[in-house]
């Protein structure tokens, strides 16, 4: 459909197609709503994105992690930030009791791009002042900053300056974290298993190095782990980290 084309929706609502979301591809487009409220239409007719391996639609609550918070305008992620799905309130309390701190950040995940292997689309994020201070304090000491998911990596790395200091920031980010740029604030991450062409793998290599990523994926293949499942997660740490040798065979 060319720019300026219209998609007619129930109730006389129209979507006027304006421009591709990214210059890298034309699979997703921005559209302007005319004659109605798109959120009301989504509530009436929409369904959550369903992964092909699931047998039925899941309720919307199944896509919301323990860290999810409502937004003032009702908007949020297009897909579940799945790395956080294994976390429960009990697990978070247990980690806090062991001295693990949590620095909340927000990134409204867009539609995953793995199908066409485009770079990540621009996404809306927010890193509050309190979280920026906590991350900086950990980096100044002997702790490590472990992101829960690639979305958290993108949010934090979008808020760090060339000096390595994380500052409160919000807006839209088109940052792509890869080996050339590297990670400036995050030391490792919990994430799912990604397809070979997915841009997320470049982020993993940027943070942990190709050897660590290779070890993790070799173990996953050897153990016949399922890919991109509803809640799969593994820990990625740099090879030079003393915990990595142990984790490569025990953390998946």
Coordinates of N, CA, C and O in Angstrom, one line a residue, residues 134-144:
X134 N 21.5 4.1 40.9 CA 21.8 2.7 41.4 C 22.7 2.0 40.5 O 23.7 1.3 40.9
X135 N 22.5 2.1 39.2 CA 23.4 1.4 38.2 C 24.8 2.0 38.3 O 25.8 1.3 38.3
X136 N 24.9 3.3 38.4 CA 26.2 3.9 38.5 C 26.9 3.5 39.8 O 28.1 3.3 39.8
X137 N 26.2 3.4 40.9 CA 26.8 3.0 42.1 C 27.3 1.5 42.0 O 28.4 1.2 42.6
X138 N 26.6 0.7 41.4 CA 27.0 -0.7 41.2 C 28.3 -0.8 40.4 O 29.2 -1.5 40.7
X139 N 28.3 0.0 39.3 CA 29.5 0.0 38.4 C 30.7 0.6 39.1 O 31.8 0.2 38.8
X140 N 30.5 1.5 40.1 CA 31.6 2.1 40.8 C 32.1 1.2 41.8 O 33.3 1.4 42.3
X141 N 31.4 0.2 42.2 CA 31.8 -0.8 43.2 C 32.3 -2.1 42.6 O 32.9 -2.1 41.5
X142 N 32.0 -3.2 43.3 CA 32.4 -4.5 42.8 C 31.3 -5.3 42.2 O 31.4 -6.5 42.0
X143 N 30.1 -4.7 42.1 CA 29.0 -5.5 41.6 C 28.9 -5.5 40.1 O 29.8 -5.0 39.4
X144 N 27.9 -6.2 39.6 CA 27.7 -6.4 38.2 C 26.3 -5.9 37.8 O 25.3 -6.1 38.6

